[in-house]
């Protein structure tokens, strides 16, 4: 077992990275949408947990993992709707509301899920080897021998990038996050748009939760996300509010997570504590860069992020 | 299978025997303080209820470590008359948080407060002196005080037997072990497991990977998947969830569960599990305190005491292997063998140097403070 860096080693790390990164990826994509619209939602962890539970519960009752995904998206969206009501309609502090949502989601999912703990999953997303593409040496193993939820990410990431940066609704979305007063003057309905993006973002977070409860760890256990929602929030900054960079970041996190165990498995003499630290060290570095003002302008944090919009108020 | 008992059976069968860690000077020193008497007065079966509070590190729904403790709590409540229990979940190993939880229960007048994780220790030791009428138990701790006791079990005994089963079923002789932190509790479990596996196959290797977390289902799964990609036949673990078992199930590999019987989560993978029966200890402790016979002690319960056990061996394990494992298990359960016999020489360390000389045995103290791997373990004993 001590053959070092072979091609097989690298492909197995990268293949695992795709799988373990996808949960964070969906949650982070959802957060990109909400933050692009100017709403900071720190409730990702709570929405993911509720999505994971909703997804597994739906799958458990119907026997279908696909319906489970649907359940996860609906539950995640419903959780986000609470945040939308509080922050958009009532203009509550977004940070406080988001934190409350995380705590609420953690507690509620534990309470509602108590009877589902340890129940075997009737269905799950298993690996599907895509014919032809899956046979391409190495690449096939990394990219095309994954579960359906990973394939869905391949489609959604470019689609979201195109939506945000190349379409009229995407331009509106960015405008709302940058300068809601101007967007309002242009005739956009700020409140309605923010509602939509926060709720859709919640649906993505729910989907991220479902990746865990329906694909990587089929079943329900309390706090099954174990802090991944927070990594997703950090990834949005890491990825500079850009879906494709967020995707790259998510798979980098996945690769570090998967890679560290494989490095240990072949007895590379690097402390596991050091490897564990790497993703967070990256995050800190990026936070440092993205908060430097000159860089910030270029990097693309929405200027109105975190602020409630009140018409006619300076 | 005869070996797996419910908490009630355990109580009946095992409570007569108990082992207190010898050589713990503190327990002798406090043995004569007679603290129990004041407690006994307000905690009789017909008087006020005897109230026990639990501080849990994880959620009771983890199906692992905390779940096992909660089963113990339920057994205590059902078995000992007039006992009331309460618990707090997800109390982190941060002194401020743990102290709030421990102090809260002590202030409410609980008779016994049990903190279930190693890192809760500083909080217990800080609060206990202010509440002399309350007894405290720190699970997996090492420091006692006038009203603070420690409690743990010799899980190495069932680990040794599960190691034998794993070693017998590992076709290529390669076993993976997903482990939380490089601390003595985990290291000695890996060593006992490996020594057991070597009984079945002297050339077996146990590859260890560290997750540096007790509870993270996805990380634990990812670690198990890495080991499977590297070619192991059996996945063992020292974690708090069933993640590694599920991965083994999906990959068509075998697995050894921990904490509780994990066969329901991975029916085709789990060969057997090394399990805790905390109820046996909690019931004994509560009865001792109620009877006024309790004094500060360091409890390290054995298989014969009923605190640890193995879960039923899967029916797809060949008959002769299962029978041999059962015979081994019976020796531990009856007390004719113990953890000291597992760590009796000759034992070679991972680097080839002598661990335990031929014929010599490690003392309890040495076992509890083990910091090295035996030969056959692959991976770093320092993380």
XYZ file of C-alpha atoms in Angstrom, chain A residues 92-285:
194
model
C -34.415 42.699 10.216
C -30.644 42.487 10.638
C -29.494 39.886 8.096
C -26.700 38.529 10.249
C -28.942 37.969 13.245
C -31.728 36.458 11.179
C -29.314 34.110 9.393
C -27.699 32.927 12.603
C -31.129 32.348 14.072
C -32.035 30.297 11.009
C -28.973 28.087 11.485
C -29.765 27.459 15.136
C -33.447 26.951 14.349
C -32.727 24.541 11.492
C -30.325 22.517 13.603
C -32.807 22.131 16.431
C -35.871 21.590 14.277
C -34.193 18.941 12.119
C -33.042 17.075 15.228
C -36.537 17.236 16.690
C -38.434 16.267 13.546
C -35.879 13.658 12.519
C -35.772 11.795 15.835
C -37.940 8.957 14.524
C -35.883 8.610 11.318
C -32.509 8.179 13.000
C -30.854 4.991 11.858
C -33.578 4.045 9.411
C -32.040 2.374 6.364
C -32.412 4.316 3.115
C -34.795 2.621 0.662
C -33.074 4.291 -2.281
C -29.897 6.276 -2.900
C -27.900 7.922 -5.639
C -25.257 5.392 -6.595
C -22.448 5.836 -9.045
C -23.471 5.711 -12.682
C -20.764 4.981 -15.204
C -21.561 7.036 -18.276
C -20.986 4.898 -21.370
C -18.235 6.128 -23.731
C -17.259 9.153 -21.594
C -16.699 6.892 -18.630
C -14.231 4.870 -20.677
C -11.893 7.787 -21.359
C -8.724 6.936 -19.461
C -8.408 8.738 -16.087
C -10.805 11.573 -17.019
C -13.611 9.062 -17.247
C -12.875 7.767 -13.783
C -12.682 11.224 -12.293
C -15.629 12.905 -13.964
C -17.949 10.309 -15.392
C -18.214 7.619 -12.761
C -20.176 9.670 -10.252
C -23.669 9.861 -8.846
C -26.450 11.773 -10.588
C -26.207 14.733 -8.218
C -22.608 15.345 -9.293
C -23.654 15.238 -12.959
C -26.363 17.761 -12.159
C -23.646 20.101 -10.860
C -21.785 19.855 -14.198
C -24.873 21.295 -15.857
C -25.864 23.812 -13.199
C -22.521 25.547 -12.702
C -22.073 26.804 -16.294
C -25.776 27.505 -16.481
C -25.645 29.707 -13.374
C -22.518 31.478 -14.572
C -24.199 32.233 -17.854
C -27.334 33.388 -16.059
C -25.522 35.746 -13.683
C -23.104 37.274 -16.177
C -24.704 36.968 -19.593
C -28.450 37.424 -19.264
C -30.746 40.363 -18.603
C -32.271 38.859 -15.406
C -28.707 38.147 -14.264
C -27.764 41.782 -14.846
C -30.820 42.819 -12.844
C -29.759 40.462 -10.078
C -26.311 42.028 -9.907
C -27.793 45.529 -10.039
C -30.022 44.795 -7.065
C -27.048 43.671 -5.048
C -24.856 46.577 -6.116
C -27.235 49.483 -5.951
C -30.834 48.682 -5.142
C -31.911 52.329 -5.314
C -30.815 52.585 -8.938
C -32.348 49.227 -9.744
C -35.556 50.400 -8.121
C -35.498 53.541 -10.251
C -35.070 51.295 -13.292
C -38.404 49.762 -12.374
C -37.271 46.531 -10.779
C -39.289 45.205 -7.865
C -36.505 44.882 -5.298
C -38.503 43.056 -2.649
C -39.907 40.496 -5.074
C -36.539 39.807 -6.663
C -34.839 39.399 -3.314
C -37.545 37.011 -2.180
C -37.054 34.894 -5.282
C -33.274 34.669 -5.005
C -33.212 34.031 -1.276
C -35.766 31.238 -1.638
C -34.080 29.715 -4.687
C -30.784 29.938 -2.779
C -32.412 28.044 0.068
C -33.509 25.389 -2.398
C -29.880 24.984 -3.434
C -28.815 24.664 0.203
C -31.476 22.005 0.687
C -30.125 20.192 -2.370
C -26.651 20.359 -0.821
C -28.043 18.701 2.283
C -29.654 16.024 0.134
C -26.274 15.174 -1.408
C -25.253 14.004 2.062
C -28.474 12.297 3.140
C -29.197 10.645 -0.230
C -25.787 10.056 -1.818
C -22.670 10.215 0.342
C -24.178 9.146 3.709
C -27.644 7.777 2.949
C -29.808 8.111 6.028
C -30.462 10.639 8.733
C -28.335 11.447 11.761
C -28.451 14.640 13.754
C -26.164 17.424 12.596
C -25.142 15.329 9.623
C -23.718 18.356 7.787
C -21.234 18.979 10.628
C -20.489 22.593 9.724
C -20.409 22.312 5.927
C -22.895 25.183 5.671
C -20.287 27.493 7.131
C -17.662 26.307 4.693
C -20.163 27.089 1.935
C -20.540 30.647 3.222
C -16.765 31.034 3.231
C -16.554 29.522 -0.250
C -18.737 32.273 -1.652
C -16.081 34.791 -0.644
C -13.350 32.388 -1.749
C -15.063 32.145 -5.133
C -15.654 35.899 -5.291
C -19.412 35.552 -5.874
C -18.732 33.810 -9.181
C -20.406 30.402 -9.704
C -17.538 28.883 -11.669
C -14.877 29.976 -9.173
C -17.089 28.768 -6.336
C -17.228 25.400 -8.091
C -13.459 25.313 -8.365
C -13.216 26.159 -4.667
C -15.713 23.479 -3.679
C -13.774 20.800 -5.517
C -10.526 22.086 -4.040
C -12.051 21.643 -0.586
C -13.259 18.212 -1.626
C -9.802 17.300 -2.913
C -8.133 18.365 0.316
C -10.690 16.401 2.327
C -10.334 13.280 0.216
C -6.624 13.694 -0.415
C -5.567 13.884 3.203
C -6.847 10.391 3.941
C -5.197 8.962 0.876
C -1.928 10.616 1.819
C -2.225 9.087 5.266
C -3.160 5.769 3.694
C 0.102 5.629 1.775
C 1.958 6.777 4.905
C 3.246 10.110 3.658
C 4.950 11.700 6.669
C 2.837 14.858 6.907
C 0.834 15.449 10.072
C -2.885 14.880 9.613
C -3.478 18.002 11.690
C -1.603 20.059 9.120
C -3.616 18.626 6.238
C -6.859 19.223 8.143
C -5.964 22.856 8.507
C -5.333 23.584 4.821
C -8.872 24.408 3.635
C -9.326 26.889 6.452
C -5.941 28.459 5.879
C -6.972 29.052 2.261
C -10.198 30.655 3.436
C -8.400 33.005 5.790
C -6.025 34.057 3.028
